[in-house]
Coordinates of C-alpha atoms and ligand atoms in Angstrom, one line a residue:
V1 CA 179.6 126.2 92.7
D2 CA 181.4 129.3 93.9
P3 CA 185.0 128.7 92.8
E4 CA 186.2 130.4 95.9
Q5 CA 184.6 127.7 97.9
S6 CA 185.2 124.6 95.7
V7 CA 187.4 121.8 96.8
D8 CA 190.2 123.3 94.8
T9 CA 190.7 125.8 97.6
L10 CA 188.8 124.2 100.4
S11 CA 191.0 121.1 100.3
R12 CA 190.0 117.6 101.2
N13 CA 189.2 117.2 104.8
K14 CA 188.1 114.6 107.4
D15 CA 186.1 116.9 109.6
I16 CA 182.7 115.4 110.0
H17 CA 181.3 118.4 111.9
E18 CA 182.5 120.8 109.2
A19 CA 181.0 118.5 106.5
A20 CA 177.6 118.3 108.4
R21 CA 177.5 122.1 108.7
M22 CA 178.1 122.4 104.9
L23 CA 175.3 120.0 104.2
R24 CA 172.9 122.1 106.4
E25 CA 174.0 125.2 104.4
G26 CA 172.9 123.5 101.2
K27 CA 176.4 122.7 99.9
L28 CA 177.5 119.6 98.1
V29 CA 179.7 117.2 100.1
A30 CA 181.1 113.9 98.9
F31 CA 181.5 111.2 101.6
P32 CA 182.4 107.5 101.8
T33 CA 179.8 104.8 102.3
E34 CA 180.5 101.1 102.6
T35 CA 179.6 100.6 98.9
V36 CA 180.9 103.6 96.9
Y37 CA 181.4 107.4 97.6
G38 CA 178.2 109.4 97.6
L39 CA 177.7 113.0 96.5
G40 CA 175.5 114.4 99.3
A41 CA 173.1 117.3 99.6
D42 CA 170.2 118.3 101.9
A43 CA 167.3 116.3 100.6
A44 CA 164.8 119.0 101.6
S45 CA 166.5 121.7 99.6
Q46 CA 165.4 122.0 96.0
E47 CA 168.5 124.1 95.1
A48 CA 171.0 121.8 96.7
V49 CA 169.4 118.8 95.0
S50 CA 169.4 120.5 91.6
A51 CA 173.1 121.2 92.1
I52 CA 173.8 117.5 92.4
Y53 CA 172.4 116.9 88.9
T54 CA 174.5 119.7 87.5
A55 CA 177.7 118.6 89.2
K56 CA 177.3 115.0 88.0
G57 CA 175.8 115.8 84.6
R58 CA 173.0 113.5 85.5
P59 CA 169.7 113.2 83.5
S60 CA 166.9 114.8 85.6
D61 CA 164.6 111.8 85.2
N62 CA 166.9 109.6 87.3
P63 CA 165.9 109.8 91.0
L64 CA 168.3 110.0 94.0
I65 CA 168.6 107.7 97.0
I66 CA 168.0 109.3 100.4
H67 CA 170.5 108.4 103.2
I68 CA 169.5 108.3 106.8
G69 CA 171.4 107.8 110.1
E70 CA 168.6 106.3 112.1
K71 CA 166.0 103.6 111.1
E72 CA 163.2 105.7 112.6
Q73 CA 163.8 108.5 110.0
L74 CA 162.3 106.1 107.4
Y75 CA 158.8 106.8 108.7
T76 CA 159.2 110.6 108.1
L77 CA 159.9 109.9 104.4
A78 CA 157.8 106.9 103.5
A79 CA 154.0 107.1 103.5
E80 CA 153.8 103.4 104.3
V81 CA 156.3 100.6 105.0
P82 CA 154.9 97.3 103.9
P83 CA 155.8 94.1 105.9
A84 CA 158.5 93.0 103.5
G85 CA 160.1 96.4 103.8
E86 CA 160.1 96.1 107.6
V87 CA 161.7 92.7 107.5
L88 CA 164.4 93.8 105.0
M89 CA 165.3 96.9 106.8
R90 CA 165.6 95.2 110.2
R91 CA 167.7 92.4 108.7
F92 CA 170.1 94.5 106.5
W93 CA 170.3 98.1 107.9
P94 CA 172.6 99.6 108.3
G95 CA 174.0 98.1 105.1
P96 CA 174.0 98.1 101.3
L97 CA 170.3 97.9 100.7
T98 CA 168.0 100.6 99.3
L99 CA 164.2 100.2 99.7
I100 CA 161.8 101.8 97.2
L101 CA 158.7 102.9 99.1
P102 CA 155.7 105.3 98.5
H103 CA 156.8 108.8 99.7
R104 CA 155.0 111.4 101.8
G105 CA 155.6 114.3 99.4
T106 CA 157.8 116.1 101.9
L107 CA 161.1 115.9 99.8
A108 CA 162.4 118.2 97.1
P109 CA 160.5 117.0 94.0
K110 CA 163.8 116.7 92.1
V111 CA 164.9 114.0 94.5
T112 CA 162.3 111.5 93.3
A113 CA 162.3 112.8 89.7
G114 CA 158.6 113.2 89.9
L115 CA 157.9 109.5 90.9
D116 CA 155.5 108.7 93.7
T117 CA 158.1 106.5 95.3
V118 CA 161.4 107.2 97.1
G119 CA 164.6 105.1 97.5
V120 CA 166.0 105.1 101.1
R121 CA 169.0 103.5 102.7
M122 CA 170.9 103.6 106.0
P123 CA 174.6 103.1 105.2
S124 CA 176.9 101.1 107.6
H125 CA 180.2 103.0 106.9
P126 CA 181.1 104.7 110.3
V127 CA 182.0 108.0 108.5
S128 CA 178.6 108.2 106.7
L129 CA 176.7 107.2 109.8
A130 CA 178.5 109.8 111.9
L131 CA 177.9 112.5 109.2
L132 CA 174.2 111.6 108.8
R133 CA 173.7 111.6 112.6
V134 CA 175.5 114.9 113.2
S135 CA 173.7 116.6 110.3
G136 CA 170.4 115.2 111.5
A137 CA 168.7 115.6 108.1
P138 CA 168.0 113.1 105.3
V139 CA 170.8 113.4 102.7
A140 CA 170.2 112.8 99.0
A141 CA 173.3 111.1 97.5
P142 CA 174.0 109.5 94.2
S143 CA 177.3 107.9 93.5
A144 CA 180.0 110.7 93.4
N145 CA 181.1 110.2 89.8
R146 CA 180.4 112.1 86.6
S147 CA 177.3 110.5 85.1
G148 CA 178.2 107.4 83.0
K149 CA 181.6 106.8 84.6
P150 CA 182.5 104.0 87.0
S151 CA 181.4 104.7 90.6
P152 CA 184.1 106.0 92.9
T153 CA 185.6 103.6 95.4
D154 CA 188.3 105.9 96.6
A155 CA 188.5 109.7 97.4
D156 CA 190.9 110.1 94.5
H157 CA 188.2 108.9 92.1
V158 CA 185.8 111.6 93.4
W159 CA 188.5 114.2 93.2
H160 CA 189.3 113.2 89.6
D161 CA 185.6 113.5 88.5
L162 CA 184.2 116.3 90.6
Q163 CA 187.1 118.6 91.7
G164 CA 185.9 122.2 91.3
R165 CA 182.2 121.1 91.1
I166 CA 181.6 120.3 94.7
H167 CA 182.2 122.1 98.0
G168 CA 183.7 119.3 100.1
L169 CA 185.1 115.8 100.2
V170 CA 185.4 113.7 103.3
D171 CA 188.2 111.2 102.6
G172 CA 187.6 107.8 104.3
G173 CA 190.1 105.8 102.2
P174 CA 188.9 102.9 99.9
T175 CA 185.4 101.7 100.3
G176 CA 184.8 98.1 101.3
V177 CA 182.0 96.6 99.2
G178 CA 182.9 98.3 95.9
V179 CA 179.5 97.9 94.1
E180 CA 176.5 100.0 94.9
S181 CA 173.6 99.1 97.2
T182 CA 171.0 96.5 96.1
V183 CA 167.8 98.3 95.2
V184 CA 164.5 96.5 96.1
D185 CA 161.0 97.8 95.3
V186 CA 158.7 96.7 98.2
T187 CA 155.6 98.6 97.0
G188 CA 154.0 95.5 95.3
E189 CA 152.8 92.1 96.4
V190 CA 156.2 90.5 95.9
P191 CA 159.5 92.4 96.4
L192 CA 161.2 93.3 93.1
L193 CA 164.9 93.4 92.7
L194 CA 165.7 96.5 90.6
R195 CA 169.5 96.6 90.9
P196 CA 171.7 93.8 92.3
G197 CA 174.4 95.1 94.6
G198 CA 176.1 94.5 98.0
I199 CA 173.2 92.4 99.3
T200 CA 172.7 89.3 97.1
W201 CA 169.4 88.0 95.7
E202 CA 169.9 84.8 97.7
E203 CA 170.2 86.8 101.0
L204 CA 167.0 88.7 100.2
Q205 CA 165.1 85.5 99.5
E206 CA 166.4 84.0 102.7
A207 CA 165.0 87.0 104.6
V208 CA 161.6 87.4 102.9
G209 CA 160.9 84.4 100.7
E210 CA 160.0 85.1 97.1
V211 CA 161.8 88.1 95.5
Q212 CA 161.2 88.7 91.8
V213 CA 164.0 90.1 89.5
D214 CA 163.3 93.0 87.1
P215 CA 163.8 91.3 83.8
A216 CA 165.8 94.3 82.5
I217 CA 168.6 93.3 84.8
V218 CA 169.3 90.1 82.8
Q219 CA 167.7 90.9 79.4
E220 CA 169.1 93.7 77.3
G221 CA 166.5 95.7 75.5
T222 CA 163.8 95.4 78.2
A223 CA 162.7 98.7 79.8
P224 CA 164.0 98.7 83.3
R225 CA 161.8 99.7 86.3
S226 CA 164.6 101.6 87.9
P227 CA 165.2 104.8 85.8
G228 CA 169.0 104.8 86.4
M229 CA 169.4 101.3 85.0
K230 CA 168.6 102.4 81.4
Y231 CA 171.6 104.6 81.0
R232 CA 175.1 103.7 79.7
H233 CA 176.9 103.2 82.9
Y234 CA 180.1 102.3 84.6
A235 CA 181.8 102.6 81.2
P236 CA 185.5 103.0 80.6
Q237 CA 186.6 104.9 77.5
G238 CA 187.8 101.7 75.7
E239 CA 185.6 99.2 74.0
M240 CA 184.9 96.5 76.5
W241 CA 184.2 92.7 76.0
V242 CA 183.2 90.2 78.7
V243 CA 183.8 86.5 78.3
V244 CA 181.7 84.2 80.4
G245 CA 183.0 80.7 81.1
E246 CA 185.6 78.8 83.0
G247 CA 189.0 77.3 82.9
A248 CA 190.9 76.8 79.7
A249 CA 187.9 77.6 77.4
Q250 CA 187.5 81.1 79.0
I251 CA 191.3 81.8 78.9
R252 CA 191.5 80.8 75.2
R253 CA 188.5 83.1 74.2
V254 CA 189.7 86.1 76.2
Q255 CA 193.2 85.8 74.7
A256 CA 191.7 85.3 71.2
L257 CA 189.7 88.6 71.5
A258 CA 192.7 90.4 72.8
D259 CA 194.9 89.1 70.0
E260 CA 192.4 90.1 67.4
A261 CA 192.2 93.7 68.7
R262 CA 196.0 93.9 68.9
R263 CA 196.3 92.8 65.2
Q264 CA 194.1 95.9 64.5
G265 CA 196.6 98.1 66.2
K266 CA 194.6 98.6 69.4
K267 CA 196.2 99.0 72.9
V268 CA 194.6 96.1 74.7
G269 CA 194.0 95.4 78.4
I270 CA 192.9 92.2 80.0
F271 CA 190.9 92.2 83.3
S272 CA 191.8 88.9 84.8
T273 CA 191.1 87.0 88.1
E274 CA 194.3 86.3 90.0
E275 CA 194.0 82.6 89.2
H276 CA 194.3 83.2 85.4
R277 CA 196.6 86.2 85.3
A278 CA 199.8 84.3 84.4
Y279 CA 198.2 82.8 81.3
Y280 CA 197.5 86.1 79.4
Q281 CA 199.5 88.4 77.2
A282 CA 198.4 91.9 76.3
D283 CA 199.5 95.5 76.7
W284 CA 198.2 95.3 80.3
V285 CA 196.9 92.5 82.4
L286 CA 195.2 93.9 85.5
P287 CA 194.1 91.7 88.4
C288 CA 190.4 91.9 89.5
G289 CA 190.5 89.8 92.7
S290 CA 190.1 86.1 93.2
R291 CA 187.4 83.7 91.9
Q292 CA 187.4 82.1 95.3
D293 CA 186.4 85.4 96.8
P294 CA 183.6 87.2 94.9
A295 CA 183.8 90.1 97.4
S296 CA 187.4 90.8 96.3
I297 CA 186.2 91.1 92.7
A298 CA 183.4 93.5 93.6
R299 CA 185.9 95.6 95.6
E300 CA 188.4 95.8 92.8
L301 CA 186.0 96.3 89.8
Y302 CA 185.6 100.0 89.5
R303 CA 189.2 100.8 90.4
G304 CA 190.3 98.5 87.6
L305 CA 188.0 100.0 85.0
R306 CA 189.3 103.5 85.9
R307 CA 192.9 102.3 85.7
F308 CA 192.3 101.1 82.1
D309 CA 191.2 104.6 81.3
Q310 CA 194.3 106.1 82.8
L311 CA 196.5 103.7 80.8
G312 CA 194.7 104.6 77.6
A313 CA 193.4 101.1 76.7
D314 CA 191.4 101.1 73.4
T315 CA 190.0 97.6 74.1
I316 CA 189.4 95.8 77.4
V317 CA 188.6 92.1 77.6
A318 CA 187.3 91.0 81.0
E319 CA 186.6 87.6 82.5
G320 CA 182.9 87.1 83.3
F321 CA 181.2 85.0 86.0
P322 CA 178.1 82.9 86.6
P323 CA 175.2 85.2 87.8
E324 CA 175.2 83.9 91.4
G325 CA 175.7 85.7 94.7
L326 CA 177.9 88.8 94.4
F327 CA 179.0 87.7 90.9
H328 CA 175.4 88.6 89.9
S329 CA 176.1 92.2 90.8
V330 CA 179.5 92.2 89.3
M331 CA 178.2 90.7 86.0
N332 CA 175.4 93.4 85.9
R333 CA 178.1 96.1 86.1
L334 CA 180.4 94.4 83.6
S335 CA 177.8 93.9 81.0
K336 CA 176.7 97.5 81.3
A337 CA 180.3 98.7 81.0
A338 CA 180.6 96.5 77.9
E339 CA 177.3 97.8 76.5
G340 CA 176.1 94.2 76.2
R341 CA 179.2 92.9 74.4
V342 CA 179.1 89.7 76.5
V343 CA 180.1 86.4 74.9
Q344 CA 180.1 82.8 76.0
A345 CA 183.5 81.0 76.0
Ligands
LIG401 O1 175.4 102.3 97.2 C1 174.6 103.2 96.7 O2 173.4 103.0 96.5 C2 175.3 104.5 96.4 C3 175.8 105.1 97.7 C4 176.3 106.5 97.5 O3 174.8 105.1 98.6 N1 174.4 105.4 95.7 C5 174.0 105.2 94.4 O4 173.2 106.1 93.9 O5 174.4 104.2 93.7 P1 172.9 106.3 92.3 O6 172.1 107.6 92.2 O7 174.2 106.2 91.6 O8 171.9 105.1 92.0 C6 170.6 105.1 92.5 C7 169.8 104.1 91.7 C8 169.5 104.5 90.3 O9 169.5 103.3 89.5 C9 168.1 105.1 90.4 O10 167.4 105.0 89.2 C10 167.5 104.1 91.5 O11 168.5 103.9 92.4 N2 166.3 104.8 92.2 C11 166.3 105.8 93.0 N3 165.1 106.1 93.4 C12 164.2 105.3 92.8 C13 162.8 105.1 92.7 N4 162.0 105.8 93.4 N5 162.3 104.1 92.0 C14 163.2 103.3 91.3 N6 164.5 103.4 91.2 C15 165.0 104.4 92.0
LIG402 MG1 175.5 105.9 90.1

């Protein structure tokens, strides 16, 4: 990135036409989607796509999702859209669902990391939809964080991670969903859930019947089918623990882990639902939404993980949840952030 033109000097702006022009010129522009902020580049430009990997520090074997502003654009990217793909796209687009399909070979090869499939989604955020429609071209966009860090749910998070590494940032305020899109491979007989996200497994099943789940989502140590799922991810600097359970048993186990770490001289943060917050003692007790409202937990998740980093927490103990509905997506992120340190209360 030419430092003259980086966001240091360009400043954060909200001009969608300017951002679309920059994308067409092969520049890197971060923008809000309903899930998390994306780091966009023209999907047809090999150089622009390469620049995404450099800016993020992303391994080159991890393919990018293509974002489109009109459903019809899917047919210019995919060689074939199987019936399950048609049903899912009609039901959930625009929205937080990415479909994995065989591609036509028209994209920059780096976008797909050499695979014969491509991930495509049509976001529902008004700013990303407007940007995609004005730019007219498919836009490759991973989450706009440095690789391995929690995904950005606010423009400030993007700024913190990528300032000086990108050309522009469209500030749309905090994102609504808070976890990334659900990734579903529809190339096989039965749709396969590769990454749980904003659309739940239950919603997918309701729409198309049987949907298998990549065993790597639930079982540590199994090779995942989605390249990105194998990397350490969403991770705060501190060592994180997740305690699954309910009520008094969960509270006791969370507090016991926190106490143990504090005895070892660690600065300890507890990530607690609003319902349990008053029961805990630690250096910091941060709220992560309400158990009655899983969407509030998804929305607060990454902001909280980033906050513990800012505070300098050495150890973070988080409450865990049963793997149902949006909690399934939240637990997937929590257990990755904790590198598998998940215990039962
Ligand atoms: O909500 C989202 O999906 C956000 C916003 C910006 O749209 N984007 C996002 O992108 O989360 P990223 O790059 O952080 O995650 C993309 C995931 C990775 O796990 C990647 O391996 C997987 O999608 N993926 C992409 N193309 C794939 C393919 N052809 N086959 C299997 N997995 C694929
Ligand atoms: Mg990501």
